[in-house]
Short mmCIF file of C-alpha atoms in Angstrom, two decimals:
data_model
loop_
_atom_site.label_atom_id
_atom_site.label_comp_id
_atom_site.label_asym_id
_atom_site.label_seq_id
_atom_site.Cartn_x
_atom_site.Cartn_y
_atom_site.Cartn_z
CA MET A 1 2.14 5.34 -16.26
CA GLU A 2 5.63 4.20 -17.20
CA ASN A 3 7.32 7.17 -15.46
CA LYS A 4 5.24 7.08 -12.28
CA SER A 5 6.85 5.76 -9.08
CA PHE A 6 4.68 3.54 -6.89
CA GLY A 7 4.77 3.34 -3.09
CA LEU A 8 5.22 0.33 -0.84
CA PHE A 9 1.48 -0.24 -0.30
CA SER A 10 0.32 0.53 -3.84
CA GLU A 11 -2.16 -1.74 -5.57
CA LEU A 12 -1.08 -3.98 -8.44
CA THR A 13 -3.18 -5.48 -11.23
CA LEU A 14 -2.80 -9.12 -12.21
CA ASP A 15 -3.21 -10.21 -15.84
CA PRO A 16 -6.27 -12.54 -15.82
CA PHE A 17 -7.08 -15.61 -17.88
CA VAL A 18 -9.33 -15.12 -20.89
CA ILE A 19 -12.31 -17.20 -19.73
CA PRO A 20 -15.23 -17.89 -22.12
CA PRO A 21 -18.77 -16.90 -21.04
CA GLY A 22 -20.24 -19.43 -18.64
CA GLY A 23 -16.84 -20.92 -17.81
CA LYS A 24 -16.11 -18.91 -14.67
CA TYR A 25 -18.04 -20.98 -12.13
CA PRO A 26 -17.19 -24.46 -13.53
CA ILE A 27 -13.48 -23.54 -13.39
CA PHE A 28 -13.90 -22.13 -9.88
CA PHE A 29 -15.65 -25.23 -8.49
CA LEU A 30 -13.18 -27.58 -10.21
CA GLY A 31 -10.32 -25.60 -8.70
CA ILE A 32 -11.91 -25.66 -5.24
CA ALA A 33 -12.40 -29.44 -5.50
CA LEU A 34 -8.75 -29.95 -6.49
CA TYR A 35 -7.59 -27.64 -3.70
CA PHE A 36 -9.51 -29.41 -0.93
CA PHE A 37 -8.49 -32.80 -2.30
CA ALA A 38 -4.83 -31.76 -2.14
CA ILE A 39 -5.28 -30.34 1.38
CA PHE A 40 -6.98 -33.53 2.57
CA CYS A 41 -4.35 -35.86 1.09
CA ASN A 42 -1.37 -33.89 2.37
CA LEU A 43 -2.85 -33.39 5.85
CA THR A 44 -3.64 -37.13 5.99
CA LEU A 45 -0.02 -37.95 5.17
CA LEU A 46 1.26 -35.48 7.78
CA THR A 47 -1.15 -36.84 10.42
CA LEU A 48 -0.15 -40.46 9.80
CA ILE A 49 3.54 -39.65 10.19
CA ILE A 50 2.91 -37.67 13.39
CA LEU A 51 0.54 -40.11 15.13
CA LYS A 52 1.82 -43.56 14.11
CA ARG A 53 4.94 -44.49 16.07
CA HIS A 54 6.05 -47.18 13.60
CA LEU A 55 6.44 -44.38 11.02
CA HIS A 56 8.86 -42.49 13.26
CA LYS A 57 11.84 -43.42 11.10
CA PRO A 58 14.42 -41.33 9.20
CA MET A 59 12.69 -41.92 5.86
CA TYR A 60 9.35 -40.59 7.11
CA PHE A 61 10.85 -37.70 9.09
CA ILE A 62 12.41 -36.49 5.82
CA LEU A 63 9.23 -37.28 3.88
CA PHE A 64 7.30 -35.13 6.40
CA SER A 65 8.79 -32.01 4.79
CA LEU A 66 7.26 -32.86 1.39
CA PRO A 67 3.51 -32.54 2.17
CA LEU A 68 4.31 -29.55 4.40
CA ASN A 69 6.04 -27.87 1.47
CA ASP A 70 3.20 -28.85 -0.88
CA LEU A 71 0.66 -27.18 1.43
CA ILE A 72 2.71 -23.98 1.30
CA GLY A 73 2.87 -24.06 -2.49
CA ILE A 74 -0.74 -24.79 -3.37
CA SER A 75 -2.19 -22.57 -0.60
CA SER A 76 -0.04 -19.63 -1.66
CA MET A 77 -1.23 -19.80 -5.26
CA LEU A 78 -4.58 -21.48 -5.92
CA PRO A 79 -7.02 -19.71 -3.51
CA LYS A 80 -5.97 -16.28 -4.76
CA VAL A 81 -6.22 -17.32 -8.43
CA LEU A 82 -9.68 -18.85 -7.90
CA SER A 83 -10.85 -15.81 -5.96
CA ASP A 84 -9.77 -13.52 -8.79
CA ILE A 85 -11.55 -15.70 -11.35
CA VAL A 86 -14.90 -15.67 -9.56
CA THR A 87 -14.80 -12.02 -8.38
CA GLU A 88 -13.09 -10.66 -11.52
CA THR A 89 -11.04 -8.24 -9.40
CA ASN A 90 -7.44 -9.25 -10.21
CA LYS A 91 -6.01 -6.79 -7.68
CA VAL A 92 -3.33 -7.32 -5.05
CA TYR A 93 -1.36 -5.03 -2.75
CA TYR A 94 2.38 -4.95 -3.31
CA PRO A 95 3.42 -6.44 0.10
CA LEU A 96 0.99 -9.36 -0.36
CA CYS A 97 2.31 -9.87 -3.88
CA VAL A 98 5.88 -10.06 -2.57
CA LEU A 99 4.78 -12.48 0.17
CA GLN A 100 3.07 -14.74 -2.36
CA ALA A 101 6.11 -14.70 -4.63
CA PHE A 102 8.42 -15.44 -1.69
CA LEU A 103 6.35 -18.44 -0.56
CA LEU A 104 6.04 -19.81 -4.10
CA HIS A 105 9.79 -19.58 -4.71
CA THR A 106 10.45 -21.14 -1.30
CA TYR A 107 8.18 -24.00 -2.32
CA GLY A 108 9.95 -24.40 -5.67
CA GLY A 109 13.40 -24.64 -4.15
CA GLY A 110 12.11 -26.72 -1.24
CA ILE A 111 10.68 -29.52 -3.37
CA LEU A 112 14.00 -30.03 -5.17
CA PHE A 113 16.02 -30.07 -1.95
CA ILE A 114 13.54 -32.41 -0.26
CA LEU A 115 13.60 -34.86 -3.18
CA ALA A 116 17.41 -34.80 -3.02
CA ALA A 117 17.35 -35.58 0.72
CA MET A 118 14.87 -38.40 0.15
CA SER A 119 16.98 -39.90 -2.63
CA PHE A 120 20.05 -39.88 -0.33
CA ASP A 121 18.04 -41.67 2.36
CA ARG A 122 17.00 -44.33 -0.17
CA TYR A 123 20.60 -44.69 -1.31
CA VAL A 124 21.74 -45.45 2.23
CA ALA A 125 18.80 -47.80 2.87
CA ILE A 126 19.23 -49.82 -0.33
CA CYS A 127 23.00 -49.71 -0.86
CA MET A 128 24.08 -49.89 2.80
CA PRO A 129 21.20 -51.67 4.57
CA LEU A 130 23.35 -53.02 7.42
CA ARG A 131 24.75 -49.57 8.18
CA TYR A 132 21.52 -47.64 7.72
CA SER A 133 20.77 -47.12 11.42
CA SER A 134 24.35 -46.02 12.14
CA VAL A 135 24.46 -43.58 9.20
CA MET A 136 20.93 -42.12 9.42
CA THR A 137 21.06 -41.25 13.12
CA PRO A 138 18.57 -38.74 14.61
CA ARG A 139 21.34 -36.12 14.59
CA VAL A 140 22.07 -36.69 10.90
CA VAL A 141 18.36 -36.57 10.02
CA ILE A 142 17.95 -33.26 11.89
CA CYS A 143 20.99 -31.87 10.07
CA ILE A 144 19.60 -32.95 6.67
CA ILE A 145 16.17 -31.40 7.33
CA SER A 146 17.74 -28.20 8.70
CA LEU A 147 20.02 -27.98 5.66
CA VAL A 148 17.09 -28.47 3.27
CA TRP A 149 15.00 -25.66 4.74
CA GLY A 150 17.93 -23.43 5.75
CA LEU A 151 19.65 -23.43 2.37
CA ASP A 152 16.33 -22.89 0.60
CA PHE A 153 15.46 -19.96 2.88
CA VAL A 154 18.86 -18.27 2.51
CA LEU A 155 18.81 -18.50 -1.29
CA ILE A 156 15.27 -17.12 -1.60
CA VAL A 157 15.87 -14.32 0.93
CA SER A 158 19.02 -13.26 -0.94
CA LEU A 159 16.98 -13.16 -4.15
CA PHE A 160 14.12 -11.06 -2.79
CA SER A 161 16.27 -8.71 -0.73
CA LEU A 162 17.56 -7.27 -4.01
CA GLN A 163 14.01 -6.13 -4.86
CA THR A 164 14.18 -3.35 -2.25
CA ARG A 165 16.82 -1.37 -4.14
CA LEU A 166 14.72 -0.99 -7.31
CA PRO A 167 12.09 1.75 -7.88
CA ARG A 168 8.83 0.56 -9.45
CA CYS A 169 7.36 2.33 -12.46
CA LYS A 170 4.66 -0.18 -13.46
CA SER A 171 1.68 -1.67 -11.69
CA VAL A 172 0.63 -4.61 -13.89
CA ILE A 173 1.81 -8.15 -13.07
CA MET A 174 1.83 -10.09 -16.34
CA ASN A 175 0.74 -13.30 -14.64
CA VAL A 176 -2.18 -14.68 -12.62
CA PHE A 177 0.03 -14.91 -9.53
CA CYS A 178 3.11 -13.08 -8.27
CA ASP A 179 6.63 -14.38 -8.81
CA ASN A 180 10.10 -12.87 -8.90
CA PRO A 181 10.39 -12.45 -12.71
CA SER A 182 7.00 -10.72 -12.83
CA LEU A 183 7.98 -8.40 -9.97
CA LEU A 184 11.23 -7.54 -11.73
CA LYS A 185 9.27 -6.43 -14.79
CA LEU A 186 7.68 -3.69 -12.64
CA ALA A 187 11.07 -2.05 -12.01
CA CYS A 188 12.37 0.91 -13.97
CA GLY A 189 15.96 0.50 -12.79
CA ASN A 190 18.74 -1.82 -13.93
CA THR A 191 17.76 -5.42 -13.10
CA THR A 192 20.94 -7.08 -14.36
CA VAL A 193 22.18 -7.96 -10.87
CA ASN A 194 18.77 -9.39 -9.94
CA ASN A 195 18.69 -11.53 -13.07
CA ILE A 196 22.23 -12.82 -12.45
CA ILE A 197 21.51 -13.68 -8.82
CA GLY A 198 18.20 -15.28 -9.83
CA LEU A 199 19.88 -17.48 -12.46
CA PHE A 200 22.70 -18.29 -10.02
CA ASN A 201 20.25 -19.37 -7.31
CA THR A 202 18.29 -21.46 -9.80
CA ALA A 203 21.50 -23.09 -11.04
CA MET A 204 22.64 -23.71 -7.46
CA ILE A 205 19.37 -25.39 -6.47
CA GLN A 206 19.32 -27.49 -9.62
CA ALA A 207 23.00 -28.46 -9.33
CA VAL A 208 22.70 -29.59 -5.71
CA SER A 209 19.41 -31.42 -6.24
CA VAL A 210 20.24 -33.12 -9.54
CA SER A 211 23.77 -34.14 -8.52
CA VAL A 212 22.62 -35.73 -5.25
CA GLN A 213 19.76 -37.54 -6.97
CA ALA A 214 21.90 -38.66 -9.91
CA PHE A 215 24.53 -40.05 -7.54
CA SER A 216 21.90 -41.80 -5.41
CA TYR A 217 19.95 -43.34 -8.28
CA VAL A 218 23.05 -44.52 -10.15
CA LYS A 219 24.28 -46.24 -6.99
CA ILE A 220 20.83 -47.74 -6.43
CA LEU A 221 20.68 -48.97 -10.04
CA ILE A 222 24.09 -50.60 -9.72
CA THR A 223 23.03 -52.28 -6.48
CA CYS A 224 19.84 -53.56 -8.12
CA VAL A 225 21.73 -54.98 -11.09
CA PHE A 226 24.18 -56.93 -8.97
CA THR A 227 21.95 -57.98 -6.09
CA ARG A 228 20.18 -61.30 -6.15
CA ARG A 229 17.55 -60.26 -3.68
CA SER A 230 14.28 -59.67 -5.52
CA GLU A 231 12.90 -57.96 -2.42
CA ALA A 232 15.65 -55.34 -2.61
CA LYS A 233 14.94 -54.70 -6.28
CA THR A 234 11.21 -54.29 -5.62
CA LYS A 235 11.90 -51.93 -2.74
CA ALA A 236 14.21 -49.84 -4.90
CA VAL A 237 11.71 -49.58 -7.74
CA ASN A 238 8.76 -48.75 -5.49
CA THR A 239 10.58 -46.02 -3.58
CA CYS A 240 12.49 -44.42 -6.45
CA VAL A 241 10.07 -44.45 -9.39
CA ALA A 242 7.67 -42.18 -7.50
CA GLN A 243 10.35 -39.57 -6.89
CA LEU A 244 11.55 -39.68 -10.50
CA VAL A 245 8.04 -39.19 -11.88
CA ILE A 246 7.41 -36.16 -9.64
CA LEU A 247 10.86 -34.74 -10.41
CA ILE A 248 10.44 -35.07 -14.20
CA ILE A 249 7.01 -33.38 -14.20
CA PHE A 250 8.26 -30.58 -11.95
CA GLU A 251 11.41 -30.03 -14.04
CA ILE A 252 9.50 -29.86 -17.34
CA ALA A 253 6.98 -27.32 -16.04
CA GLY A 254 9.64 -25.36 -14.14
CA THR A 255 12.11 -25.20 -17.02
CA PHE A 256 9.41 -24.05 -19.45
CA THR A 257 8.25 -21.34 -17.02
CA ILE A 258 11.78 -20.02 -16.40
CA LEU A 259 12.62 -19.92 -20.10
CA SER A 260 9.25 -18.42 -21.08
CA HIS A 261 10.05 -15.26 -19.11
CA ARG A 262 13.04 -14.73 -21.38
CA PHE A 263 11.20 -15.14 -24.70
CA LYS A 264 8.50 -12.70 -25.78
CA ASN A 265 6.77 -14.92 -28.36
CA VAL A 266 5.46 -17.46 -25.82
CA SER A 267 1.67 -17.55 -25.40
CA ALA A 268 0.68 -15.68 -22.24
CA ASP A 269 -2.04 -18.17 -21.30
CA LEU A 270 0.30 -21.13 -21.90
CA GLN A 271 2.90 -19.48 -19.67
CA LYS A 272 0.31 -19.02 -16.92
CA ILE A 273 -0.96 -22.60 -17.17
CA MET A 274 2.54 -24.12 -17.10
CA GLY A 275 3.42 -21.89 -14.16
CA MET A 276 0.35 -23.07 -12.24
CA LEU A 277 1.20 -26.73 -12.91
CA ILE A 278 4.35 -26.32 -10.80
CA PHE A 279 2.18 -25.59 -7.78
CA LEU A 280 -0.71 -27.93 -8.66
CA VAL A 281 0.73 -31.24 -9.84
CA PRO A 282 3.16 -32.13 -7.01
CA PRO A 283 0.71 -31.28 -4.17
CA LEU A 284 -1.93 -33.42 -5.89
CA LEU A 285 0.31 -36.34 -6.86
CA ASN A 286 2.87 -36.54 -4.06
CA PRO A 287 0.61 -37.88 -1.27
CA ILE A 288 -1.13 -40.28 -3.67
CA VAL A 289 2.08 -41.60 -5.21
CA TYR A 290 3.90 -42.01 -1.91
CA GLY A 291 0.80 -43.48 -0.34
CA LEU A 292 0.57 -46.11 -3.08
CA TYR A 293 4.27 -46.90 -3.46
CA THR A 294 5.22 -46.82 0.25
CA SER A 295 3.88 -50.04 1.73
CA GLU A 296 4.00 -48.90 5.38
CA ILE A 297 1.99 -45.76 4.69
CA ARG A 298 -0.47 -47.64 2.48
CA SER A 299 -1.05 -50.41 5.02
CA THR A 300 -1.31 -47.90 7.90
CA TYR A 301 -3.95 -45.88 6.06
CA LEU A 302 -5.93 -49.01 5.09
CA ARG A 303 -5.91 -50.27 8.68
CA LEU A 304 -7.10 -46.88 9.89
CA LEU A 305 -9.83 -46.82 7.24
CA LYS A 306 -11.02 -50.32 8.18
CA SER A 307 -11.16 -49.43 11.84
CA ARG A 308 -13.26 -46.34 11.05
CA VAL A 309 -15.65 -48.38 8.88
CA SER A 310 -16.03 -51.11 11.50
CA VAL A 311 -16.85 -48.56 14.17
#
């Protein structure tokens, strides 16, 4: 098996979870419930931003990318994993595996870039409130959103384009879903260049995201310390705490997953679970957290709910 070369449309085998007897269907139905809950919450957030004109502001145009990205992440991972659990097939064709890995990595880079863009918007709003409308013009907002998705796309395409030069000698993905490190382990050629580019892209995404957010939050903190306006402080806390919570959870799960691929003594099931959390936690928490901490979205949703109940 190790010396066999596999074609473009060959079938791969995913490494399944070890599920105790009787646990298959409870896990499946729990996963389905979480998936539809995440879909409902994110689609609700998207719909509110699209339909309500008073939400047509720079902050919400940038926020729009977050639930859209979350839908890509959770839909690319969870349905396939749940299907494999209930059918016990654990098979995937190579092109579909690459597509899943591409979408998941696009999601991972996207969430960091989007959080960075949102933190910059909050920095301008809180630290330069009188200049906000002149700084965050429609043209600037379009440029920010285009940069977020464009830079993410270029980095991920450059990463996956290197896969085409490597012959594959294995057919077992040592994970419950496809990602770039797992695909690299199928190759029988030299993967040094792929690993270097992968680490470079990861470092680039982290450096851009963390530096922008660090700058923004430090400036916001300084403004909060020296301002006498309690309203400004409350606004800063409500809009920034949510982003920091999501960022910390994502970074912990993401860092563990990246490092676990480089150490052989990490539990396989723990690696799978931590990897899945990257694509589960933000899509579940983001719409709830931003719905609770963003007063305009919260009040808009409550008014809509009341009108539906009264009808």
